[in-house]
Short mmCIF file of C-alpha atoms and ligand atoms in Angstrom, two decimals:
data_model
loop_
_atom_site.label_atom_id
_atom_site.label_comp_id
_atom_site.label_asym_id
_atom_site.label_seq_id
_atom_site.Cartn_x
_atom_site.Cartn_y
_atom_site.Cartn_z
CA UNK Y 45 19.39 59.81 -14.71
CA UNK Y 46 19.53 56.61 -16.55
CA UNK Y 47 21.18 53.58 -13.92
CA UNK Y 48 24.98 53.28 -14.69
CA UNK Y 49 27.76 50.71 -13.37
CA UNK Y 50 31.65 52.08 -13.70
CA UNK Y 51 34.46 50.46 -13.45
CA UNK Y 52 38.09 50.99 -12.77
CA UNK Y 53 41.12 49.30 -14.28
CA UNK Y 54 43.48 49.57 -11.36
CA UNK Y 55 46.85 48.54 -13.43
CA UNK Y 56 46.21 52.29 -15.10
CA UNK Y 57 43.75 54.25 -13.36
CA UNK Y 58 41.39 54.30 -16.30
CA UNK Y 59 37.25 54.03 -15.98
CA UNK Y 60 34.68 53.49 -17.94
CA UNK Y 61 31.31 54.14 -17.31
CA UNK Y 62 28.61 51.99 -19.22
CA UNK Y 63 24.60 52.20 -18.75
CA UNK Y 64 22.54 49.39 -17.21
CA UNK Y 65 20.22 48.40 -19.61
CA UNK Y 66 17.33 45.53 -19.04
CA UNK Y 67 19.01 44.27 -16.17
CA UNK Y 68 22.44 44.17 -17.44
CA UNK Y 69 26.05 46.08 -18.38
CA UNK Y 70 27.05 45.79 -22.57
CA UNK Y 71 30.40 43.02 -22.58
CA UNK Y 72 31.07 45.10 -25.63
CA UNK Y 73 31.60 48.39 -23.73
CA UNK Y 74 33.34 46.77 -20.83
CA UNK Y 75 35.83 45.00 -23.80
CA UNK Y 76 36.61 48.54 -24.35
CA UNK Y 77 38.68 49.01 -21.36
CA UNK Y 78 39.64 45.78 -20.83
CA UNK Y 79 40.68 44.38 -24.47
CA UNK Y 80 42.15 41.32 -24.26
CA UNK Y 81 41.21 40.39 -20.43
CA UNK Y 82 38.28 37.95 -21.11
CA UNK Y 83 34.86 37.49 -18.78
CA UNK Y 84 35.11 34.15 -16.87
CA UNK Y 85 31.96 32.44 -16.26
CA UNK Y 86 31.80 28.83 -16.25
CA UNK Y 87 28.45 27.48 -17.34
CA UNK Y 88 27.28 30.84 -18.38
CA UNK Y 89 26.36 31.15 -14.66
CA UNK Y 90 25.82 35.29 -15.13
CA UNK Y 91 25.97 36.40 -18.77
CA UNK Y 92 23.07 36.66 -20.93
CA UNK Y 93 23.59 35.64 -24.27
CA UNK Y 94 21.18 37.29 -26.20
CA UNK Y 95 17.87 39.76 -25.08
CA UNK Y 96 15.05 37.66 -25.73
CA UNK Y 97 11.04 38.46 -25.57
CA UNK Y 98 9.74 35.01 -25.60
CA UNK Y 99 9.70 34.00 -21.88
CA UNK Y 100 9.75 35.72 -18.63
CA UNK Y 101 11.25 34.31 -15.47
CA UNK Y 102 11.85 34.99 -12.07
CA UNK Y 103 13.57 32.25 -9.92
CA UNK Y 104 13.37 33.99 -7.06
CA UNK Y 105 9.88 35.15 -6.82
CA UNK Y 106 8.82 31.30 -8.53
CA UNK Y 107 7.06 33.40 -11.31
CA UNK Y 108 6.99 31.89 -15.33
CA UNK Y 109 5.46 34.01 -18.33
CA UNK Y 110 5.16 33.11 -22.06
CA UNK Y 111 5.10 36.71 -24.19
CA UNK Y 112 3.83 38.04 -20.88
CA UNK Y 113 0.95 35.58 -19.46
CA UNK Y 114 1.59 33.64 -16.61
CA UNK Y 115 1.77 30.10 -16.85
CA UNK Y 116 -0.90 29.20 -14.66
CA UNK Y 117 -3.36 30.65 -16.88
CA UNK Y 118 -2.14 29.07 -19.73
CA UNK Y 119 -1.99 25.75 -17.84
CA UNK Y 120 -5.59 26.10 -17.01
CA UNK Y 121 -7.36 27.90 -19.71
CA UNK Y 122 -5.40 27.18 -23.27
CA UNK Y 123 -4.07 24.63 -25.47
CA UNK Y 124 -0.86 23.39 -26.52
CA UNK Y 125 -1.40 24.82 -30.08
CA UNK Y 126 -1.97 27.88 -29.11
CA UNK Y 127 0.92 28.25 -26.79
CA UNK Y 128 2.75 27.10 -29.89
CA UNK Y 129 1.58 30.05 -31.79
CA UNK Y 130 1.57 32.55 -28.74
CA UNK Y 131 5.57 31.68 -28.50
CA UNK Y 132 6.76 31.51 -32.31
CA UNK Y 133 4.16 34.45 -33.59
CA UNK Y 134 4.18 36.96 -30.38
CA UNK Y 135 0.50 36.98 -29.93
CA UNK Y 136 -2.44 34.72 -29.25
CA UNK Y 137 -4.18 33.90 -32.37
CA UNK Y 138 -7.49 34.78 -33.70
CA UNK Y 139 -10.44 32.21 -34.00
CA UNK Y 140 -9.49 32.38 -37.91
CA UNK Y 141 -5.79 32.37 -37.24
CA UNK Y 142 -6.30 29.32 -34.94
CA UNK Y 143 -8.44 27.21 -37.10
CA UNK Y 144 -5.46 27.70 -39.78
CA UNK Y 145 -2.62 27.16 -37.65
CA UNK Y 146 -4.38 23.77 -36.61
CA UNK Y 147 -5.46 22.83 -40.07
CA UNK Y 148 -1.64 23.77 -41.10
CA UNK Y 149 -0.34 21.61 -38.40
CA UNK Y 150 -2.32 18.59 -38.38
CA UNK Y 151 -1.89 18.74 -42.38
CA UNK Y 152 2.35 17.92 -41.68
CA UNK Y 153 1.85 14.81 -39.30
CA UNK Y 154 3.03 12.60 -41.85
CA UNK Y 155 6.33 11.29 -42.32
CA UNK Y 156 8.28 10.62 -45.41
CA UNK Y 157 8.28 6.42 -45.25
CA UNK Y 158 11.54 5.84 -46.39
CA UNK Y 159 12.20 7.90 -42.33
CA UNK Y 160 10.39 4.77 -40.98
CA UNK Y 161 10.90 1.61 -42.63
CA UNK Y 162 14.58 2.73 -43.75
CA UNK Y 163 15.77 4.82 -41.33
CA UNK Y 164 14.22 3.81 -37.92
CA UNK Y 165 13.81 0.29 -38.54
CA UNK Y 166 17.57 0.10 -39.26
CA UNK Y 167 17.73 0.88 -35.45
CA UNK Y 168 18.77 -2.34 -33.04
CA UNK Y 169 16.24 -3.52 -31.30
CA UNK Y 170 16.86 -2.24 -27.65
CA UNK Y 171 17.43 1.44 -28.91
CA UNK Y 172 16.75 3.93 -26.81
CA UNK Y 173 13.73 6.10 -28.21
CA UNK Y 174 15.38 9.32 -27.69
CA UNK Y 175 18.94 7.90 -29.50
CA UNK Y 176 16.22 7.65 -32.37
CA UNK Y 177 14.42 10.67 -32.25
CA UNK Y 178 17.88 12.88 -32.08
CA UNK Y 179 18.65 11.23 -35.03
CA UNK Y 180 15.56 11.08 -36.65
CA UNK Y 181 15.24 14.63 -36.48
CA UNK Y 182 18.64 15.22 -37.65
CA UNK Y 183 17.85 12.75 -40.86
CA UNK Y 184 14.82 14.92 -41.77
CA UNK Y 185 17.05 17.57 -43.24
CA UNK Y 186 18.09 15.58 -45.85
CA UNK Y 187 14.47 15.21 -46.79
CA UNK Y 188 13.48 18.68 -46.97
CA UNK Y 189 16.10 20.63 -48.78
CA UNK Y 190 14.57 23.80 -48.98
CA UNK Y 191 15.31 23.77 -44.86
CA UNK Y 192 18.99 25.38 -45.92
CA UNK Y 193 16.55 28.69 -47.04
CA UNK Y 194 16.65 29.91 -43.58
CA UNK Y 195 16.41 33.76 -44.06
CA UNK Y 196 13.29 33.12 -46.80
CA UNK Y 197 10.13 33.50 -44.20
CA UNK Y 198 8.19 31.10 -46.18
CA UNK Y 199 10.33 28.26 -45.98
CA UNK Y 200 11.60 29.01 -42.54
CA UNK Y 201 7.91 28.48 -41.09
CA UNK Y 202 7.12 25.68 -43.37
CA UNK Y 203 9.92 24.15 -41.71
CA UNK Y 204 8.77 24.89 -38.40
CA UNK Y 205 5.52 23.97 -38.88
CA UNK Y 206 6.89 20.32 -40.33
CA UNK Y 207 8.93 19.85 -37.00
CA UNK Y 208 6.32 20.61 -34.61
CA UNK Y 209 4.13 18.50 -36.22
CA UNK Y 210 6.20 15.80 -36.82
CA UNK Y 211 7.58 15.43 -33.56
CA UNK Y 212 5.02 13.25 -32.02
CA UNK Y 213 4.95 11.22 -34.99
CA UNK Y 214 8.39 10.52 -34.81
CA UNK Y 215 8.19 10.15 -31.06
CA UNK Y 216 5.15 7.62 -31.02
CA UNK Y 217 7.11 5.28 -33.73
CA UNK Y 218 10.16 4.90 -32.15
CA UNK Y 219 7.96 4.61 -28.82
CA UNK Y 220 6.38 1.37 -31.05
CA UNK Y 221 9.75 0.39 -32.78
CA UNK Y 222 10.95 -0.30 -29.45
CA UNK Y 223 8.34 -2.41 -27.96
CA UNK Y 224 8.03 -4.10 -31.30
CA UNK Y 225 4.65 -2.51 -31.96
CA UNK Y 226 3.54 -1.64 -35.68
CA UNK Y 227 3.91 1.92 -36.61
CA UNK Y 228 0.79 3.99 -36.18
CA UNK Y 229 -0.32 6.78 -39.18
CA UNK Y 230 -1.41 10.07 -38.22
CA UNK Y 231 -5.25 10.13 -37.26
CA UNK Y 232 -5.76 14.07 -38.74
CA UNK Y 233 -9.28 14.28 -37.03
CA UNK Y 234 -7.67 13.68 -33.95
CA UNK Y 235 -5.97 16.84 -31.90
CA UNK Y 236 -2.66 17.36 -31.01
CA UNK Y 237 -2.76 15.28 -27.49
CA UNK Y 238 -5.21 12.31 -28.92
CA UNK Y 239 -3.39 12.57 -31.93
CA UNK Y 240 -0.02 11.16 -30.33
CA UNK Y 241 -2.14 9.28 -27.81
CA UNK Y 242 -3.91 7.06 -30.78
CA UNK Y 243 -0.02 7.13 -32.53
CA UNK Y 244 1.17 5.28 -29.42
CA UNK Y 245 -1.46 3.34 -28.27
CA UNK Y 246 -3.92 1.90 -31.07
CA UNK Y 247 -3.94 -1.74 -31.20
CA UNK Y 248 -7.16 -3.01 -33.73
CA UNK Y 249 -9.84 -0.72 -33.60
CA UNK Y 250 -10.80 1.76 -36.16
CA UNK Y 251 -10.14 4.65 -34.47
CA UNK Y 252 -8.31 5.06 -30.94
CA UNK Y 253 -10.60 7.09 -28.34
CA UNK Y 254 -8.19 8.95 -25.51
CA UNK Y 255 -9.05 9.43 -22.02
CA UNK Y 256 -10.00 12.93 -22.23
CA UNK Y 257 -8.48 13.16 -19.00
CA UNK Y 258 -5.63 11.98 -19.68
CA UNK Y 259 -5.49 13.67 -23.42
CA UNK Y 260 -6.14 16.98 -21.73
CA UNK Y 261 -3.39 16.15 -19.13
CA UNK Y 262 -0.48 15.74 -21.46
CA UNK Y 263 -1.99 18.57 -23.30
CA UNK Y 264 -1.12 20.67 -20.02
CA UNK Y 265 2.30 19.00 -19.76
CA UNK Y 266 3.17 20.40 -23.08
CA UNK Y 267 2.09 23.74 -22.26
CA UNK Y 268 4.28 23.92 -19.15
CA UNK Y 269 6.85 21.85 -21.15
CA UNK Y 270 7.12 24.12 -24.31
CA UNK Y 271 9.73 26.81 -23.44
CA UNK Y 272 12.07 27.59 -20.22
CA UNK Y 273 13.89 31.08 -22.13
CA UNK Y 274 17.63 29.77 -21.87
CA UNK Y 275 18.08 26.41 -21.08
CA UNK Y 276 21.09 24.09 -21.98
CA UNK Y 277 18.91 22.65 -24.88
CA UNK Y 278 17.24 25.92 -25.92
CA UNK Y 279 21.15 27.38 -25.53
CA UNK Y 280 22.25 24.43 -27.56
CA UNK Y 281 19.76 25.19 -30.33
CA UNK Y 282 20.64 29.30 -30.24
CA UNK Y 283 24.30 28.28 -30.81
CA UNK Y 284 24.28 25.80 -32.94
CA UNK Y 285 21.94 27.81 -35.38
CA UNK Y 286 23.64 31.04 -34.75
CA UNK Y 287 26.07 29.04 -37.80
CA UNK Y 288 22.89 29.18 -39.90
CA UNK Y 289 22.82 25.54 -40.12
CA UNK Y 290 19.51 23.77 -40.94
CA UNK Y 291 16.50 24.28 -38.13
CA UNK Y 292 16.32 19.75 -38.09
CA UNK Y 293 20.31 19.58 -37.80
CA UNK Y 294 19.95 22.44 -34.81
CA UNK Y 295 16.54 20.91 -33.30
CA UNK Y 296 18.63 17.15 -33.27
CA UNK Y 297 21.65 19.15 -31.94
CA UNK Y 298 19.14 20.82 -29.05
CA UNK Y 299 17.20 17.45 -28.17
CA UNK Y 300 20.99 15.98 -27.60
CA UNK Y 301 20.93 18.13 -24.78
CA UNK Y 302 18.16 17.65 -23.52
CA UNK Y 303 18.78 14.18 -23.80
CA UNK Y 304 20.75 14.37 -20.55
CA UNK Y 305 19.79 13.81 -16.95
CA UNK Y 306 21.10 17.10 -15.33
CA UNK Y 307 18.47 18.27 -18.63
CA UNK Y 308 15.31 16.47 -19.69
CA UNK Y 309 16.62 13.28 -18.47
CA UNK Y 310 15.70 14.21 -14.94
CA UNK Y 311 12.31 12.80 -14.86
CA UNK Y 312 13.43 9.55 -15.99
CA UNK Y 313 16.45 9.72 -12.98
CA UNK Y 314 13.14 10.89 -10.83
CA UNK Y 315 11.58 7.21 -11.33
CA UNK Y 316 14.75 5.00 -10.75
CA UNK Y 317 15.54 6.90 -7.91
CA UNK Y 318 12.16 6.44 -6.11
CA UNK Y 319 11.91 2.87 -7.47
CA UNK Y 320 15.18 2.46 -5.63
CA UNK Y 321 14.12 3.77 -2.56
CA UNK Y 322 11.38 1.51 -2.23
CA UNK Y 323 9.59 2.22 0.43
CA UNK Y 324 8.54 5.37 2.82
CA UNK Y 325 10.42 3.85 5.41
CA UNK Y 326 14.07 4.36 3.33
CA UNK Y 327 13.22 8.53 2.41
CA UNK Y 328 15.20 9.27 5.77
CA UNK Y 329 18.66 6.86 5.27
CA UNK Y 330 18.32 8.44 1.07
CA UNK Y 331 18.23 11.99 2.30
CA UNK Y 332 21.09 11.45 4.68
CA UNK Y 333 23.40 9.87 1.82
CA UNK Y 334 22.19 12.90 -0.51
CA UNK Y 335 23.37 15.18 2.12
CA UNK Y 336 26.94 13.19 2.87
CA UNK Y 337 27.56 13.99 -0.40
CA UNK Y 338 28.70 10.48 -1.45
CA UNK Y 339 25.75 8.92 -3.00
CA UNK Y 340 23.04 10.51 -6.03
CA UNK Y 341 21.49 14.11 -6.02
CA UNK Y 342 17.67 14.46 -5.01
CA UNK Y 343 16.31 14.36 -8.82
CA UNK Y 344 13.69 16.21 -9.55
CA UNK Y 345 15.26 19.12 -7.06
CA UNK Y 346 17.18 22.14 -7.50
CA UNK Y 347 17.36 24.34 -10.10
CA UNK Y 348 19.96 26.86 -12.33
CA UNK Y 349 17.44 29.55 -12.20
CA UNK Y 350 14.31 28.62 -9.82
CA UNK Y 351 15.39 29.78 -5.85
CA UNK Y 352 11.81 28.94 -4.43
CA UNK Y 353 8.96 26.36 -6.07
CA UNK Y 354 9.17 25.69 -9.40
CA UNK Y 355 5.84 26.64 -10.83
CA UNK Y 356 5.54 24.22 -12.94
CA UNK Y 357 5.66 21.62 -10.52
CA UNK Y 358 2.93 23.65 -8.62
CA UNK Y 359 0.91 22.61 -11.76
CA UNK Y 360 2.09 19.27 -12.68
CA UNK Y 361 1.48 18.04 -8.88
CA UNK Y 362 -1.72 18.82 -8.95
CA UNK Y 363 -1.96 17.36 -12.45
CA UNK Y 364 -0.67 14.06 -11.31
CA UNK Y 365 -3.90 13.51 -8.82
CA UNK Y 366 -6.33 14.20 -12.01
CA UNK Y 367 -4.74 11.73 -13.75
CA UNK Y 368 -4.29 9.21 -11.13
CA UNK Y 369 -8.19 9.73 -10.48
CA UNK Y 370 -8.24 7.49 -13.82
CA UNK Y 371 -5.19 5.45 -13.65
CA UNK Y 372 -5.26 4.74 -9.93
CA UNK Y 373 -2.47 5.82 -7.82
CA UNK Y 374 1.13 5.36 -8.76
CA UNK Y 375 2.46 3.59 -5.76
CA UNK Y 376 6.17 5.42 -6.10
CA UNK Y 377 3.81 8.71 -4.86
CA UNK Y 378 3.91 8.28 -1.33
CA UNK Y 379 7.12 7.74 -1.47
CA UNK Y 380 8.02 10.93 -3.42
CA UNK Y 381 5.44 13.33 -1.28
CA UNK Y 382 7.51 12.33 1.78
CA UNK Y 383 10.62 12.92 0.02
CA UNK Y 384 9.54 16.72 -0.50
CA UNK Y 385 8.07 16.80 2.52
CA UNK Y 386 11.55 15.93 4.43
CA UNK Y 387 13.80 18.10 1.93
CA UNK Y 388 11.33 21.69 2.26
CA UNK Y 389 11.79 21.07 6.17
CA UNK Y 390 15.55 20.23 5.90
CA UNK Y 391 18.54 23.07 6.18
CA UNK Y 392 20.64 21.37 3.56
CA UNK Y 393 17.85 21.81 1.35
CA UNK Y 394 16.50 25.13 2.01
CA UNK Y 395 20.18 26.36 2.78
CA UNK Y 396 21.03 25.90 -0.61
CA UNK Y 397 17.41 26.94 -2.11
CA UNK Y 398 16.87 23.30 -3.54
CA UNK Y 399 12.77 22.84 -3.96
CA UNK Y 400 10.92 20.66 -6.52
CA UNK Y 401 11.20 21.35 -9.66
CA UNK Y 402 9.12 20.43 -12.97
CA UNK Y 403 10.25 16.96 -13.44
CA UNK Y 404 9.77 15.82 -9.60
CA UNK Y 405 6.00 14.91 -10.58
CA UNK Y 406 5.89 14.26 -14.20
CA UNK Y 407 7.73 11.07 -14.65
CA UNK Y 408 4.77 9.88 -12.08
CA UNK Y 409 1.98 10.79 -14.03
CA UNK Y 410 4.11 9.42 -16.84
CA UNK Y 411 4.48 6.18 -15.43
CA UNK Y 412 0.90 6.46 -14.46
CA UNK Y 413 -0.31 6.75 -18.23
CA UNK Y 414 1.60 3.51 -19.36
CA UNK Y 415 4.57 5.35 -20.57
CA UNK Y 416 8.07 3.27 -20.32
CA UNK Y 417 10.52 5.51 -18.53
CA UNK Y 418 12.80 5.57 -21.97
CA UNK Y 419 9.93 7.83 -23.11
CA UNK Y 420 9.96 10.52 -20.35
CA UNK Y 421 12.78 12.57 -22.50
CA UNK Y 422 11.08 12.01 -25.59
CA UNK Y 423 7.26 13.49 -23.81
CA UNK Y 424 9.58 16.85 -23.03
CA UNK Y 425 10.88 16.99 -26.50
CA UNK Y 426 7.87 16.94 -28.26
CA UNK Y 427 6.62 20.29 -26.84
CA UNK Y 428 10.29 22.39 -26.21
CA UNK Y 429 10.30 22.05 -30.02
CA UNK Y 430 7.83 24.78 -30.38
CA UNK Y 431 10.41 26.61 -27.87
CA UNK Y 432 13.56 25.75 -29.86
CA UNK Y 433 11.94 27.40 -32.85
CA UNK Y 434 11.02 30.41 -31.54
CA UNK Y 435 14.28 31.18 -29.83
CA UNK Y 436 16.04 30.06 -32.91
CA UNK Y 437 13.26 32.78 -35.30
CA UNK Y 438 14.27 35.07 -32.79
CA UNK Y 439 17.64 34.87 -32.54
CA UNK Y 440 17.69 34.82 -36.86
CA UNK Y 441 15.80 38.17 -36.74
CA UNK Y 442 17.99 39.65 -34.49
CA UNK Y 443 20.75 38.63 -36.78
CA UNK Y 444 23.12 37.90 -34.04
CA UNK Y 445 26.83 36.95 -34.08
CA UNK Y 446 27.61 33.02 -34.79
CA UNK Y 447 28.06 32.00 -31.04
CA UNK Y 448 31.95 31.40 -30.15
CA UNK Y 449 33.14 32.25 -26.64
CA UNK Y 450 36.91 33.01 -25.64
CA UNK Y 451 38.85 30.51 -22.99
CA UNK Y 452 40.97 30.98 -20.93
CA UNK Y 453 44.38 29.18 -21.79
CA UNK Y 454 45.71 26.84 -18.88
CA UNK Y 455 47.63 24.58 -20.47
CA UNK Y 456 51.69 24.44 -21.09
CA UNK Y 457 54.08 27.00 -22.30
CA UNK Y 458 55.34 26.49 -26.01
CA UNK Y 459 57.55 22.80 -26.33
CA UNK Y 460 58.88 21.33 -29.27
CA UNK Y 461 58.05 18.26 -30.67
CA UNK Y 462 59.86 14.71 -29.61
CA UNK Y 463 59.77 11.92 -31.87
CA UNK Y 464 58.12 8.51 -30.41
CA UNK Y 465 60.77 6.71 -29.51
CA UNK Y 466 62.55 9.34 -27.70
CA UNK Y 467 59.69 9.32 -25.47
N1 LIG P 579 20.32 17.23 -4.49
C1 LIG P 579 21.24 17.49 -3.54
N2 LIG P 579 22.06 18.57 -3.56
C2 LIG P 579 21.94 19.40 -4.62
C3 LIG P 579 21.00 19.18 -5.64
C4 LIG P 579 20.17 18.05 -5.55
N3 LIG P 579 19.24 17.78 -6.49
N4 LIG P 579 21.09 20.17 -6.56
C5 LIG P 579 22.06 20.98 -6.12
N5 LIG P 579 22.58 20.52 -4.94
C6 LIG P 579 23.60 21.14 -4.10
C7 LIG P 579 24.98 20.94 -4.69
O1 LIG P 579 25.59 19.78 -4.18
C8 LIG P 579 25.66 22.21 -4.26
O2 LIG P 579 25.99 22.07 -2.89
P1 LIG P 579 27.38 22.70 -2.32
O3 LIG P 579 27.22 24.18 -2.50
O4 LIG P 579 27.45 22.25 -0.93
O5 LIG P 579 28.47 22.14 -3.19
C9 LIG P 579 24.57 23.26 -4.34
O6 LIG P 579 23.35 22.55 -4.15
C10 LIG P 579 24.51 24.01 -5.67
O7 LIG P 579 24.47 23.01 -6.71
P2 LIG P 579 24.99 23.29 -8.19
O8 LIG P 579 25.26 21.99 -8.86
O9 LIG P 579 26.09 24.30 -8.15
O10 LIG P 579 23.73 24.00 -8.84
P3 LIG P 579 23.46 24.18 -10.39
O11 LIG P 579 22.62 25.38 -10.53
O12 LIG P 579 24.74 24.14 -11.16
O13 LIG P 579 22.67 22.86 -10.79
C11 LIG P 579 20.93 21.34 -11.31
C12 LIG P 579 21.31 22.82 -11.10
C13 LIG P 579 21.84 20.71 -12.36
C14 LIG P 579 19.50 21.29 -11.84
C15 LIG P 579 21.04 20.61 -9.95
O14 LIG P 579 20.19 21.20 -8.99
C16 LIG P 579 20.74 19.11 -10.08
O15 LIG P 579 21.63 18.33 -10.42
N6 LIG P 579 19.46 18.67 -9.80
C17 LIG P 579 19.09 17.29 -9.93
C18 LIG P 579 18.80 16.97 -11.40
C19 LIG P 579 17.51 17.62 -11.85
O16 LIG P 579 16.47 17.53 -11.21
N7 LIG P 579 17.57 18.24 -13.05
C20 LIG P 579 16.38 18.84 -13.69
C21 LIG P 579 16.52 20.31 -13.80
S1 LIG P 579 15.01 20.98 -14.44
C22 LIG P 579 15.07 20.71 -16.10
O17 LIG P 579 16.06 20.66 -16.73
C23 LIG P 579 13.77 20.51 -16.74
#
């Protein structure tokens, strides 16, 4: 017999029975009984907004899949492109399939130049990077008009293809905006990783050789970057499309949230914290404030979803000593290894199932690479595109509802007007 739940309404007696399907009860059936008496969850803390097949996780058990591979082999044996594909088409591609996709993407690297020398340049000079790239994105819907042809498939995945491609362009110019740096064209021959890489770093010579350490590195970081199922960004991008707005004005409206440091911002909070701790010595006086409550959260801990260790951060940790095999150590990790080392043996920590999570370690490697911290947010964005799009195909296909939750009204009774000066 098929798993049930059934509930009673006590004011009346009345039940309902409704089945328990992929983990969890239909709102709609439980409406049924209960019309008008609304489901109360803060933060979306229980309720699952849509059924998704994109990405599997498990907090508990520590366990990440894309379309049903774990991340670890993915991490170790693929490529950021082909996760890209492997998210938005279902299915690893083909050798031929590949070679397309690639050609396809590396063909859409370019950006219109009235989105550079009008657009970002009109930026101050101290703007943040991300500021520019939410708005950047957001400005490239008035360039390609055909983006408002959402439900024709061939325009939807041309537009999908111009975003993921363009992201690291956009990212590496406001990256070189902001440090005063001319902007960088696409280098086509290049891939994705050394393509951004060159973007971001080429000074004079003809043609900008990575690391291919540190290339394959970031590569790896967008893998484990590219999609977390429903995050607040990813959330922000399923709602804000579910109004069949543009995929650019959605992707800006999802980077905005990411854009914050309980969000993508985390790895940048990571650094200032540890650069504020200073030394090895100061972990123990941090972690008591932490646990008094009155000063800053550990960054880079804790988790909505993850109960045990992250495994991403699994990854990215040992990552971070690959690259630092090349960039020498960054001093701030001594400092953050005793950090975790305290927490995982520390009952506030473990109490409350607070362990490392992805961006504990990345905004050292970051820092490591010659990144300025304004650019941590803007690394993560550049890969959760791919995952933005595919939650945002998916949640098209499904043809779901435009997103628009109930309240519940706390505020005063009916009143009637009083004029200003009777006040
Ligand atoms: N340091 C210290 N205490 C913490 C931390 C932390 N990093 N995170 C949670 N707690 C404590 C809370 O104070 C709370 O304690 P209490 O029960 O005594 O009040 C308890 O753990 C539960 O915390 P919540 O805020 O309810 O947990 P929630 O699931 O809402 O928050 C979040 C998750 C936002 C990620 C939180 O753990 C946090 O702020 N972490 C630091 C920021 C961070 O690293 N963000 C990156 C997340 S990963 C990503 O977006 C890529």
């Amino acid at each position: 017999m098929a798993e049930s739940i059934t509930i009673i309404d006590n004011r009346n007696g009345e039940s309902i029975e409704i089945p328990l399907l992929n983990g969890g009860v239909s709102a709609t059936e439980w409406s049924k009984l209960l019309p008008g008496v609304w489901f109360y969850d803060p933060g979306f803390m229980s309720t699952a907004a849509c059924e998704s097949a994109i990405t599997y996780l498990d907090g508990d058990a520590g366990i990440l899949r894309y379309r049903g591979y774990p991340i670890e082999q993915l991490a170790e044996q693929s490529t950021y492109l082909e996760v890209a594909y492997l998210l938005l088409y279902g299915e690893l591609p083909t050798t031929e399939q590949y070679a397309a996709w690639k050609n396809e993407i590396t063909s859409h690297t370019f950006i219109h130049e009235n989105v550079r020398k009008r657009f970002l340049d009109g930026f101050h000079y101290d703007a943040h990077p991300m500021g520019m790239l939410v708005s950047a994105v957001a400005a490239l819907s008035t360039f390609y008009l055909d983006a408002k042809e959402i439900f024709d498939p061939e325009s939807r995945n041309k537009q999908v293809i111009r975003l993921i491609a363009k992201m690291p362009t956009l990212a590496a110019a406001a990256h070189r905006f902001s440090v005063g740096m001319p902007f960088v064209y696409p280098d086509n021959s290049l891939d994705f990783a050394e393509n951004f890489l060159s973007m971001l770093w080429k000074v004079a010579e003809p043609r900008f050789e990575a690391n291919p350490v540190l290339a394959h590195a970031l590569d790896v970081l967008f893998i484990l970057h590219a999609d977390h199922e429903q995050n607040c960004s990813t959330t922000a991008m399923r709602v804000v499309g579910s109004s069949h707005s543009d995929p650019y004005s959605a992707t800006a409206a999802a980077a905005a949230a990411l854009y914050g440091p309980r969000h993508g911002g985390a790895n940048e909070a990571v650094i200032r914290m540890l650069t504020d701790i200073a030394s090895i010595e100061n972990v123990p006086d941090f972690i008591a404030t932490v646990k008094s409550g009155q000063g800053q959260r550990l960054q880079g801990f804790g988790h909505r979803v993850y109960k045990s260790y992250d495994p991403r951060a699994k990854i990215v940790k040992r990552i971070a000593y690959e690259v630092f095999e090349v960039t020498g150590k960054n001093p701030l990790l001594d400092i953050a290894l005793e950090l975790e080392e305290i927490a995982l043996a520390d009952e506030y920590f473990t109490s409350r199932h607070l362990y490392p999570n992805v961006d504990f370690y990345s905004g050292l490697i970051y820092q490591a690479m010659g990144f300025p911290l304004e650019m941590f947010t803007v690394l993560f964005s550049i890969p959760r595109t791919v995952g933005w799009l595919a939650h945002w195909q998916e949640m098209l296909d499904q043809d779901s509802k435009i997103a628009r939750p109930r309240q519940l009204y706390i505020g005063s009774e009916p009143r009637d007007y009083v004029s200003i000066t009777a006040r």
